[in-house]
PDB file of C-alpha atoms in Angstrom:
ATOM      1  CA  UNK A   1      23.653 -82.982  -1.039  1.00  0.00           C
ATOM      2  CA  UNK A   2      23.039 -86.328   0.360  1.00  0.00           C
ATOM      3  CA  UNK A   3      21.553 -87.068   3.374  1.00  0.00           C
ATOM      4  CA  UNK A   4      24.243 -89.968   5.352  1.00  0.00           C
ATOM      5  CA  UNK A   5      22.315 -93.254   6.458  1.00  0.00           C
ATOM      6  CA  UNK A   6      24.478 -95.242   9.217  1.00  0.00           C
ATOM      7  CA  UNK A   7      23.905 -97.576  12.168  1.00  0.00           C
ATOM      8  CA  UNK A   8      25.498 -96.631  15.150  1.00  0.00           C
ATOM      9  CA  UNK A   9      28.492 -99.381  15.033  1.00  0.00           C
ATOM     10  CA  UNK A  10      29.325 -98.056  11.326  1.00  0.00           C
ATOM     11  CA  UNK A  11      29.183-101.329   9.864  1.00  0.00           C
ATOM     12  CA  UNK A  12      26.296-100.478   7.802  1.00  0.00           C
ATOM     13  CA  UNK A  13      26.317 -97.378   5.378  1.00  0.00           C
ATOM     14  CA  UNK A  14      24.527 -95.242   2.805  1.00  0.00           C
ATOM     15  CA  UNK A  15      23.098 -91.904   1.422  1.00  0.00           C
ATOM     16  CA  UNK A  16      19.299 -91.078   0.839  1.00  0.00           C
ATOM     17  CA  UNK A  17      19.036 -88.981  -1.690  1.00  0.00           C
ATOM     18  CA  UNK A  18      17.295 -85.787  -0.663  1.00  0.00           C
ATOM     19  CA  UNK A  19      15.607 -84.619  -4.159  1.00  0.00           C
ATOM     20  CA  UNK A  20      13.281 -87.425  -4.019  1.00  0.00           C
ATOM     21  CA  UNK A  21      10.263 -87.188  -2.695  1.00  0.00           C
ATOM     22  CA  UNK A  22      10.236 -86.941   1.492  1.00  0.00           C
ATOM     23  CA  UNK A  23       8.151 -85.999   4.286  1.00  0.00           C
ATOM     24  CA  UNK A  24       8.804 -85.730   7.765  1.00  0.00           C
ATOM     25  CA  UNK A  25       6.451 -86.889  10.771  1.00  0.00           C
ATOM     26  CA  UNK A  26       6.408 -88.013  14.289  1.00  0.00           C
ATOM     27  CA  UNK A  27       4.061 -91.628  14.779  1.00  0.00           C
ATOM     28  CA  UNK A  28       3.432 -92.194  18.649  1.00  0.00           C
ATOM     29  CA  UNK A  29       1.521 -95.260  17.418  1.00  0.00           C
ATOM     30  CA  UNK A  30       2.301 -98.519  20.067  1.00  0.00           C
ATOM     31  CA  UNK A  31       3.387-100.625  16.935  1.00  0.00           C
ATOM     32  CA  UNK A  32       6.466 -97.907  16.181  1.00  0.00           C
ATOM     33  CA  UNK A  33       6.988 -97.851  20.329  1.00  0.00           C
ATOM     34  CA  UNK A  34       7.195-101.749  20.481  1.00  0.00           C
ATOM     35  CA  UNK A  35       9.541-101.697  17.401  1.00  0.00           C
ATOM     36  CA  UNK A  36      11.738 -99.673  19.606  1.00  0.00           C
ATOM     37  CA  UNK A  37      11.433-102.009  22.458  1.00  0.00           C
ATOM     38  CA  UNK A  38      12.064-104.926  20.650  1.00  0.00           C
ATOM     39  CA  UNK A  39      15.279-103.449  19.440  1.00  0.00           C
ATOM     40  CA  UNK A  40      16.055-102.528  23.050  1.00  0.00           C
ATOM     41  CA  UNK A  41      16.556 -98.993  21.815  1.00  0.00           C
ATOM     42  CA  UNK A  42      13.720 -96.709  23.191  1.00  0.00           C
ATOM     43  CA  UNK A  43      16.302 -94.447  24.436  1.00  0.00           C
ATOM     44  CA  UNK A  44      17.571 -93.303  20.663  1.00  0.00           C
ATOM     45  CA  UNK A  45      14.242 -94.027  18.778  1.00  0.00           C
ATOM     46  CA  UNK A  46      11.658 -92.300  21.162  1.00  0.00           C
ATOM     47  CA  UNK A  47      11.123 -89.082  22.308  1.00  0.00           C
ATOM     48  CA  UNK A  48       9.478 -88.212  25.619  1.00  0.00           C
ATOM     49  CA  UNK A  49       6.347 -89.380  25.064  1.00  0.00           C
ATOM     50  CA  UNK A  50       6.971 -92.125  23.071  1.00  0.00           C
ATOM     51  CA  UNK A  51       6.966 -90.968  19.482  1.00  0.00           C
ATOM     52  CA  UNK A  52       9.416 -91.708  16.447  1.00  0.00           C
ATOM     53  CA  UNK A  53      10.928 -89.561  14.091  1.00  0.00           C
ATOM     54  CA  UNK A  54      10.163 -90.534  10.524  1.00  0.00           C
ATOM     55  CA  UNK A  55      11.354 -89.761   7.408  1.00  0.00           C
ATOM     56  CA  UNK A  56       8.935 -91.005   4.569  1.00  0.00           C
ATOM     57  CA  UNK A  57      10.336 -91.302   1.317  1.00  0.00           C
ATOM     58  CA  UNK A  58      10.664 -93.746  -1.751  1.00  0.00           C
ATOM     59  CA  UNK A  59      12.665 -96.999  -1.747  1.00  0.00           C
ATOM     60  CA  UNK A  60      14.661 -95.877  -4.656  1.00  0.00           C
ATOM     61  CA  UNK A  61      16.147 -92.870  -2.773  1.00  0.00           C
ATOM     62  CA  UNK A  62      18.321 -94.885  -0.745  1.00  0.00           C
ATOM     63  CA  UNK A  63      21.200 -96.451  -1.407  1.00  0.00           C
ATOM     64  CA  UNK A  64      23.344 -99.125   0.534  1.00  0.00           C
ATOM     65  CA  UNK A  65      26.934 -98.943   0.024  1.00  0.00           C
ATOM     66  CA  UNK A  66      28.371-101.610   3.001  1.00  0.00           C
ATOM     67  CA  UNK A  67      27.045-103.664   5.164  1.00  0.00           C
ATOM     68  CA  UNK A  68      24.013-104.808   3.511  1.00  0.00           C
ATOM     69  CA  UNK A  69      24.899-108.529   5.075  1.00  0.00           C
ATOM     70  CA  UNK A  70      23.906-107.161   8.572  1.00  0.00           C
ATOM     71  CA  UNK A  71      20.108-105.691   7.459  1.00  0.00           C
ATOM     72  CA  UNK A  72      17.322-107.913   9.072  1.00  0.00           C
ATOM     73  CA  UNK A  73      13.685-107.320   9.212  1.00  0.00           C
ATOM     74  CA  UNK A  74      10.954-108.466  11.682  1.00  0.00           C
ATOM     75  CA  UNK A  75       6.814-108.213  11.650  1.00  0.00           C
ATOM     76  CA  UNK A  76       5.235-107.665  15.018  1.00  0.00           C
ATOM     77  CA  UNK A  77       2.165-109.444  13.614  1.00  0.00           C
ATOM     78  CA  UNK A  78       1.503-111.912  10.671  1.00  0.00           C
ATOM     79  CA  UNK A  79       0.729-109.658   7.036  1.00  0.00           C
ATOM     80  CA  UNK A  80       1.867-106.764   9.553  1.00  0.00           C
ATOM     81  CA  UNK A  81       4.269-103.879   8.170  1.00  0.00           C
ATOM     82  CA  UNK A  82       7.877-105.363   7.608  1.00  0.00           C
ATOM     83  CA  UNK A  83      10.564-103.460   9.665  1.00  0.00           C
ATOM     84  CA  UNK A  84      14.129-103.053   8.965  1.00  0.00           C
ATOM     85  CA  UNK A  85      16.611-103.067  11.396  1.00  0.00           C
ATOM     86  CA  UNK A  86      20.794-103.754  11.629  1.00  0.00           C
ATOM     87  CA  UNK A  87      22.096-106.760  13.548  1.00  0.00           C
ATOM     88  CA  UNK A  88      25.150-105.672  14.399  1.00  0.00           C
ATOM     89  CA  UNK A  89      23.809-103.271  16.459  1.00  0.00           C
ATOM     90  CA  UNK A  90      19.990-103.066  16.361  1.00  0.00           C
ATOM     91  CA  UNK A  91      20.064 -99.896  14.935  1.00  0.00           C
ATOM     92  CA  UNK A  92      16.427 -99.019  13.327  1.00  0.00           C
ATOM     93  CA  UNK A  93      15.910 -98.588   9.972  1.00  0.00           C
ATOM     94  CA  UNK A  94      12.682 -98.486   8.405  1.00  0.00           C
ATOM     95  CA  UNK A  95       9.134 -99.630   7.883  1.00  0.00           C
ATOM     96  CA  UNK A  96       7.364-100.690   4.704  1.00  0.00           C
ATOM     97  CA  UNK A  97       4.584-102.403   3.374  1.00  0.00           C
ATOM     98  CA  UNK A  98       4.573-106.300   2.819  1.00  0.00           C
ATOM     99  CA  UNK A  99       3.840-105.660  -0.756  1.00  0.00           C
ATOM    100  CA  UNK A 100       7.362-103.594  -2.877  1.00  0.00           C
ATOM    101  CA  UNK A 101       4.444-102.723  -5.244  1.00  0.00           C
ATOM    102  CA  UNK A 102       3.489 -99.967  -3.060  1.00  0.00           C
ATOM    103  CA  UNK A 103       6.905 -97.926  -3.157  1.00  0.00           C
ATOM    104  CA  UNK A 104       6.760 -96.592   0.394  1.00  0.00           C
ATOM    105  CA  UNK A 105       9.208 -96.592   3.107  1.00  0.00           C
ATOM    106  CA  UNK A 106       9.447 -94.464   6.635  1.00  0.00           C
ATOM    107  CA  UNK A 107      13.320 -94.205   7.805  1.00  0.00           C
ATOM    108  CA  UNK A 108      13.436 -93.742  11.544  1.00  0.00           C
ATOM    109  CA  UNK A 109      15.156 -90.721  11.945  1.00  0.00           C
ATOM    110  CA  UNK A 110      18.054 -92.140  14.249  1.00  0.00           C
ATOM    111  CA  UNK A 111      20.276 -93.987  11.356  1.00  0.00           C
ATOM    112  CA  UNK A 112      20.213 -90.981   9.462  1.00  0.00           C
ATOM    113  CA  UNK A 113      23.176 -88.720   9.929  1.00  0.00           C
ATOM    114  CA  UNK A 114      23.253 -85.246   7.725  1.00  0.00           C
ATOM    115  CA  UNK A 115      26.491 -84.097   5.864  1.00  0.00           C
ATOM    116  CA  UNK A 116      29.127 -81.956   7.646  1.00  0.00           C
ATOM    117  CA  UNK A 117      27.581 -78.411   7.469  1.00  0.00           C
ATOM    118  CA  UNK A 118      23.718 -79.654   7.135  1.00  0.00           C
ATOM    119  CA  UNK A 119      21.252 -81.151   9.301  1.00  0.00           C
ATOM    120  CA  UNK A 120      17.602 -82.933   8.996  1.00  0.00           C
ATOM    121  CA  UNK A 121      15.927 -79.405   8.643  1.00  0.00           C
ATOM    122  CA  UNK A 122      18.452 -78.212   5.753  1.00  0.00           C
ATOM    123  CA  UNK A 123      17.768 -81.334   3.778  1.00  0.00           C
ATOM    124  CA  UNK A 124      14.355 -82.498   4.398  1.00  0.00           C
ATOM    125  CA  UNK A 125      12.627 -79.529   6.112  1.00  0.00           C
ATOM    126  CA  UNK A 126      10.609 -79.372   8.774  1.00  0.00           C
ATOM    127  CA  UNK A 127       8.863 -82.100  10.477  1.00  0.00           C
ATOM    128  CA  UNK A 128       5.150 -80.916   9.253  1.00  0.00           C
ATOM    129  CA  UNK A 129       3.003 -84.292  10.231  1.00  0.00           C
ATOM    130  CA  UNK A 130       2.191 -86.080  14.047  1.00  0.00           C
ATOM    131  CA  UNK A 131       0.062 -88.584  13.910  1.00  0.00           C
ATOM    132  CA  UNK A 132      -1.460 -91.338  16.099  1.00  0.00           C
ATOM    133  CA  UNK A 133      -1.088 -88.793  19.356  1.00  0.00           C
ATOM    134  CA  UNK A 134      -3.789 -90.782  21.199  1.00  0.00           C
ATOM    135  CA  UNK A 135      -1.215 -93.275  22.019  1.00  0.00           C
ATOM    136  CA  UNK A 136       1.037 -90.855  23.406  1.00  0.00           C
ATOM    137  CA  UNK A 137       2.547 -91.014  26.603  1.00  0.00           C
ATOM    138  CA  UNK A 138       2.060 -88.410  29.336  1.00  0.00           C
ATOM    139  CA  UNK A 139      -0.236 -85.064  29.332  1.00  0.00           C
ATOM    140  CA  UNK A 140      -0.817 -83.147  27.578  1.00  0.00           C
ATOM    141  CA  UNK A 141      -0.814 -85.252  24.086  1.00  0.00           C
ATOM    142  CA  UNK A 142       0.744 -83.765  21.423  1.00  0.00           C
ATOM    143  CA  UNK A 143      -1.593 -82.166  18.523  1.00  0.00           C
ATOM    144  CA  UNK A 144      -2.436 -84.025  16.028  1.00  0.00           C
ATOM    145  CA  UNK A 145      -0.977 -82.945  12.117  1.00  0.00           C
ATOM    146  CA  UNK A 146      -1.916 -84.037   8.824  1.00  0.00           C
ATOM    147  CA  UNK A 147       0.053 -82.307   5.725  1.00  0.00           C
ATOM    148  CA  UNK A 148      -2.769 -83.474   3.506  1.00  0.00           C
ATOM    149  CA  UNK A 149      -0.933 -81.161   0.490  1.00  0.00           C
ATOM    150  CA  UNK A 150       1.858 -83.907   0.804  1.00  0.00           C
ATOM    151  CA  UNK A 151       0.265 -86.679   1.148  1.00  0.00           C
ATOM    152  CA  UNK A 152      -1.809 -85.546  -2.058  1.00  0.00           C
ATOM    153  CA  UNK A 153       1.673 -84.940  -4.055  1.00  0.00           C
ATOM    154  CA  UNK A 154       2.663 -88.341  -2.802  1.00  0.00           C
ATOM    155  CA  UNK A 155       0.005 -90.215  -4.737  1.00  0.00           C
ATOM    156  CA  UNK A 156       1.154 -89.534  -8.147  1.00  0.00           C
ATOM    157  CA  UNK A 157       4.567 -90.229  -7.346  1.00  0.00           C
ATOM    158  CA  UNK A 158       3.500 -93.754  -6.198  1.00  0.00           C
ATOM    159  CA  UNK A 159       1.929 -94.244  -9.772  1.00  0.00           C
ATOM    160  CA  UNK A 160       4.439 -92.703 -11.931  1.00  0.00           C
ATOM    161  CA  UNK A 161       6.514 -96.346  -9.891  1.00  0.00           C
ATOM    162  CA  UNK A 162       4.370 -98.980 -10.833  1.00  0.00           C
ATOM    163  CA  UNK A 163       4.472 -97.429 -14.107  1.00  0.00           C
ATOM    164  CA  UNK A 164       8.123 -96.555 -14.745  1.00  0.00           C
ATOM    165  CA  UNK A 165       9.319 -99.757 -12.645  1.00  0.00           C
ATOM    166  CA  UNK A 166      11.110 -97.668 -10.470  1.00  0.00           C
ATOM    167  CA  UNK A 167       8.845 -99.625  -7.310  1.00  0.00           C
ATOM    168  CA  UNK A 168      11.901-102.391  -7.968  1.00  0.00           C
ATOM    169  CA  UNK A 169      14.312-100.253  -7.314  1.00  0.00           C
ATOM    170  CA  UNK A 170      14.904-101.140  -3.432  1.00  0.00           C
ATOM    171  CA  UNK A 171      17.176-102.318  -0.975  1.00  0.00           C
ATOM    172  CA  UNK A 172      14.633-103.836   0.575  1.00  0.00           C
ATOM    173  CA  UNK A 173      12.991-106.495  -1.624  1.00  0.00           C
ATOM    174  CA  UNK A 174      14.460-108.353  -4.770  1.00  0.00           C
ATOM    175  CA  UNK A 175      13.715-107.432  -8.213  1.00  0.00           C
ATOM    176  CA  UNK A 176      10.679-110.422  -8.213  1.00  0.00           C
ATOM    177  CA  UNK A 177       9.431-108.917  -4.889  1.00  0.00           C
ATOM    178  CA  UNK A 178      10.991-111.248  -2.078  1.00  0.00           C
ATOM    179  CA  UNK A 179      12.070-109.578   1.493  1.00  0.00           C
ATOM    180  CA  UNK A 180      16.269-109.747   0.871  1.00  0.00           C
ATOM    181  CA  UNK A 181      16.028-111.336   4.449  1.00  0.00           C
ATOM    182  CA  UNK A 182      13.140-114.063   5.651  1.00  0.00           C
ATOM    183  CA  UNK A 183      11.370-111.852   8.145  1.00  0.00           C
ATOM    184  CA  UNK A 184      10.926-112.714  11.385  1.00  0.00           C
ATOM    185  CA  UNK A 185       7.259-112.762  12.447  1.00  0.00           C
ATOM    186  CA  UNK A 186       6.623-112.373  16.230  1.00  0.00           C
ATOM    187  CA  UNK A 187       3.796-114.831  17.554  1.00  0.00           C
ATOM    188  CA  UNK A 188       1.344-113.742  19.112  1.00  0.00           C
ATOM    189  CA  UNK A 189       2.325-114.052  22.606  1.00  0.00           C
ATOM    190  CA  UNK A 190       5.231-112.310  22.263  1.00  0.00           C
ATOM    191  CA  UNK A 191       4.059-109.733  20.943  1.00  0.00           C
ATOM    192  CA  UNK A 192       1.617-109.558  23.573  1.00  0.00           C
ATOM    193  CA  UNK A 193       4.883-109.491  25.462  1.00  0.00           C
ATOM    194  CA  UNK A 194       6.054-106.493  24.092  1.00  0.00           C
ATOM    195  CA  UNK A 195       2.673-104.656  24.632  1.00  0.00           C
ATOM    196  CA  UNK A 196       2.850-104.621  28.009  1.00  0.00           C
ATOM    197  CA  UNK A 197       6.436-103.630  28.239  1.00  0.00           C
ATOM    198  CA  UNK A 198       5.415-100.269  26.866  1.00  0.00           C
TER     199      UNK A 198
END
């Protein structure tokens, strides 16, 4: 079953398919924080002390069925990771590289919605990776978990893509490797900006 992708107004909608490849992690890293800020949506990205809930997959697992009109993406820094957002109603949507040839992308976990009788757990298991814990907030910081097994099974996967041509198969990018939106690149001043909200 299907794992339900939504922003919080509805406008935007899809599935991510939960037979693909997936991992779960928290990243209290102060780019995924300022993402949040940006977005002025700490309250339903972050937890407590500041970290996001991520759901690491392949491009190819997800699957946009309305709204695909409203889907922007930003950079907090020039050649920085492009991140995917809704601007109806700033809901969060992902990360990924710059580059579709690398077939990566981490969902934050608040525009995903599980079917009626399922949750995250049921369809992607257990959140199994933290990382980046020095930059979170309060005592004591969280511990620090790397499923190297997964990251390991990832690899392949990535090079069965580039193979296959499965890498174009994205929401995200068109099929000769263009952003479907112009990002917006923050200067450097305001992302300074941003910093020192945090």
């Amino acid at each position: 079953m299907n794992c339900l992708l939504r922003c919080s107004c509805g406008k935007v909608k899809g599935t991510v398919e939960t037979a693909k490849f997936h991992n779960r992690c928290v990243c209290y890293c102060k780019t995924c924080q300022a993402f949040a800020h940006f977005l002025n949506k700490a309250e339903d990205v972050l937890d407590g002390q500041g970290g996001t809930a991520i759901l690491q997959t392949v491009p190819s697992a997800i699957h946009i069925s309305a709204g695909k009109e409203e889907i922007r993406c930003m950079s907090l820094t020039k050649g920085g990771l492009l991140r995917w957002y809704t601007q109806c109603c700033n809901t969060a949507i992902g990360n990924t590289p710059a580059n579709y040839k690398i077939p990566f992308v981490g969902l934050i976990q608040a525009c995903l919605r599980p079917q009626v009788g399922s949750t995250l757990d049921k369809s992607f298991g257990p959140i199994k990776t933290r990382v980046n814990t020095q930059s979170a907030k309060g005592e004591p910081k969280p511990k620090a978990s790397i499923a190297l097994g997964i990251m390991l099974k990832f690899m392949p996967i990535l090079f069965k893509a580039r193979l296959n041509g499965s890498y174009k198969k994205t929401p995200f990018f068109s099929p000769e490797g263009t952003p479907v939106v112009i990002p917006n690149v923050l200067d450097e001043a305001e992302y300074k900006k941003l910093l020192q909200s945090l």
